[in-house]
Structure formats: structure tokens, C-alpha cells
Amino acid sequence: MNSSFGGRLKEIRRTFRLSQHEFGALGGVATNAQGKYENDSRQPRSGYLVAIWRRGVDVLYVLTGERTASSAYPLVESEIALVENYRRLNPTDQRTVSMILSTLLIDSQ
């Protein structure tokens, strides 16, 4: 476990497989600000933390080093888009997508 805020933030960014530029964009900040956060030379504002939390980052872990139960599998950008699109479907189409996914999983085994 990383002992500093910046170290944990960098760890999370790498888990998401994003560059500083890409991760900073998730939080609405420039690349240099993201780098300063990761080097512990600057602390982010609350808006940044809310923005990355909305993208699946366990902000409690970043702040304290303690993980929340729901953070075991953080989502990457493509997975977030998939969930958002699924939620826009009507219930019938959601069931269809679930059946297709189940079929694909069975076929891949």
C-alpha cells in the first residue's frame, strides 16, 4: 500500500491504465496539476475528487489508504460507457443484452 495521497492516486491511475493527461482530464485538470497531485506537491480541490469518484475511483482509498467494499474492481472508461448505455435501454432491451452476454460467455468457454 502506498503511504501518501499522491502515491495512492498514481497507483489508481495506473490501475485504470491511463496517462497523467488522460486521468487529469477525468478530473477536469491539466497534466501538470495531475503530476503535482501525484508528487504530493499540491492537493486537489473537492471538484476533482468528485469527478474522479464519478468515474469509479475509490476516493476514500486515495484520501485515507482504506478501501471501500465496492472498489475491488474499478471501471475503466469503456466499461463506464457500457454501463451508462445499458442503463439508457428499456427493460426489454436490457434483458436482451443480458441474454446475448450470457450466450457469448457460454460460447467462449
Tab-separated table of C-alpha atoms in Angstrom:
chain	number	residue	atom	x	y	z
A	1	MET	CA	0.000	0.000	0.000
A	2	ASN	CA	1.215	3.486	-0.809
A	3	SER	CA	1.578	5.683	2.248
A	4	SER	CA	0.923	9.048	0.595
A	5	PHE	CA	-2.053	10.591	-1.128
A	6	GLY	CA	-0.032	11.131	-4.301
A	7	GLY	CA	1.303	7.587	-4.311
A	8	ARG	CA	-2.183	6.131	-3.980
A	9	LEU	CA	-3.515	8.440	-6.695
A	10	LYS	CA	-0.731	7.338	-9.043
A	11	GLU	CA	-1.457	3.688	-8.195
A	12	ILE	CA	-5.134	4.170	-9.070
A	13	ARG	CA	-4.273	5.965	-12.319
A	14	ARG	CA	-2.027	3.080	-13.342
A	15	THR	CA	-4.771	0.592	-12.433
A	16	PHE	CA	-7.004	2.438	-14.886
A	17	ARG	CA	-4.137	2.250	-17.436
A	18	LEU	CA	-4.345	5.978	-18.121
A	19	SER	CA	-1.674	8.601	-18.676
A	20	GLN	CA	-1.476	11.627	-16.388
A	21	HIS	CA	-3.068	13.641	-19.185
A	22	GLU	CA	-5.998	11.211	-19.554
A	23	PHE	CA	-6.585	10.820	-15.820
A	24	GLY	CA	-6.279	14.557	-15.240
A	25	ALA	CA	-8.933	15.081	-17.910
A	26	LEU	CA	-11.290	12.788	-15.969
A	27	GLY	CA	-10.901	15.133	-13.020
A	28	GLY	CA	-11.009	18.280	-15.115
A	29	VAL	CA	-7.386	19.325	-14.555
A	30	ALA	CA	-4.313	19.777	-16.729
A	31	THR	CA	-1.489	17.249	-16.933
A	32	ASN	CA	0.836	19.368	-14.781
A	33	ALA	CA	-1.764	19.566	-11.998
A	34	GLN	CA	-2.204	15.783	-12.095
A	35	GLY	CA	1.562	15.378	-11.797
A	36	LYS	CA	1.684	17.717	-8.803
A	37	TYR	CA	-1.070	15.750	-7.090
A	38	GLU	CA	0.853	12.516	-7.644
A	39	ASN	CA	4.083	14.084	-6.336
A	40	ASP	CA	2.320	15.364	-3.203
A	41	SER	CA	3.315	18.929	-4.056
A	42	ARG	CA	-0.289	20.084	-4.420
A	43	GLN	CA	-3.672	18.956	-3.084
A	44	PRO	CA	-6.713	18.753	-5.383
A	45	ARG	CA	-9.946	20.623	-4.870
A	46	SER	CA	-13.130	18.808	-3.992
A	47	GLY	CA	-14.490	19.115	-7.550
A	48	TYR	CA	-11.595	16.991	-8.827
A	49	LEU	CA	-12.273	14.307	-6.228
A	50	VAL	CA	-15.979	14.248	-7.060
A	51	ALA	CA	-15.217	13.997	-10.793
A	52	ILE	CA	-12.859	11.026	-10.416
A	53	TRP	CA	-15.253	9.377	-7.959
A	54	ARG	CA	-17.973	9.581	-10.638
A	55	ARG	CA	-15.614	7.642	-12.915
A	56	GLY	CA	-15.244	4.792	-10.439
A	57	VAL	CA	-12.242	5.868	-8.362
A	58	ASP	CA	-12.306	4.841	-4.712
A	59	VAL	CA	-11.715	8.330	-3.322
A	60	LEU	CA	-11.767	7.053	0.269
A	61	TYR	CA	-8.752	4.893	-0.582
A	62	VAL	CA	-6.956	7.791	-2.264
A	63	LEU	CA	-7.538	10.005	0.786
A	64	THR	CA	-7.033	7.512	3.629
A	65	GLY	CA	-5.479	4.318	2.300
A	66	GLU	CA	-8.564	2.318	3.329
A	67	ARG	CA	-10.576	0.711	0.539
A	68	THR	CA	-14.342	0.735	0.338
A	69	ALA	CA	-16.019	-2.598	-0.341
A	70	SER	CA	-17.228	-1.544	-3.797
A	71	SER	CA	-13.766	-0.621	-5.098
A	72	ALA	CA	-12.409	-4.117	-5.646
A	73	TYR	CA	-12.850	-3.796	-9.412
A	74	PRO	CA	-12.596	-0.194	-10.620
A	75	LEU	CA	-14.127	0.511	-14.013
A	76	VAL	CA	-12.145	1.746	-16.995
A	77	GLU	CA	-13.594	4.287	-19.435
A	78	SER	CA	-15.014	1.716	-21.877
A	79	GLU	CA	-16.727	-0.163	-19.036
A	80	ILE	CA	-18.254	3.046	-17.697
A	81	ALA	CA	-19.641	3.807	-21.165
A	82	LEU	CA	-21.047	0.283	-21.405
A	83	VAL	CA	-22.886	0.599	-18.080
A	84	GLU	CA	-24.169	4.083	-18.931
A	85	ASN	CA	-25.507	2.869	-22.289
A	86	TYR	CA	-27.079	-0.213	-20.700
A	87	ARG	CA	-28.922	1.975	-18.192
A	88	ARG	CA	-30.389	4.035	-21.049
A	89	LEU	CA	-32.062	0.950	-22.531
A	90	ASN	CA	-35.641	-0.003	-21.750
A	91	PRO	CA	-36.104	-3.133	-19.569
A	92	THR	CA	-36.844	-5.394	-22.544
A	93	ASP	CA	-33.644	-4.366	-24.319
A	94	GLN	CA	-31.674	-4.756	-21.073
A	95	ARG	CA	-32.870	-8.370	-20.829
A	96	THR	CA	-31.871	-8.922	-24.462
A	97	VAL	CA	-28.376	-7.572	-23.809
A	98	SER	CA	-28.068	-9.797	-20.728
A	99	MET	CA	-29.093	-12.863	-22.737
A	100	ILE	CA	-26.606	-12.039	-25.503
A	101	LEU	CA	-23.830	-11.596	-22.942
A	102	SER	CA	-24.696	-14.903	-21.273
A	103	THR	CA	-24.609	-16.645	-24.658
A	104	LEU	CA	-21.235	-15.114	-25.504
A	105	LEU	CA	-19.807	-16.224	-22.163
A	106	ILE	CA	-21.065	-19.780	-22.625
A	107	ASP	CA	-19.674	-19.917	-26.178
A	108	SER	CA	-16.271	-18.660	-25.023
A	109	GLN	CA	-15.795	-21.489	-22.523
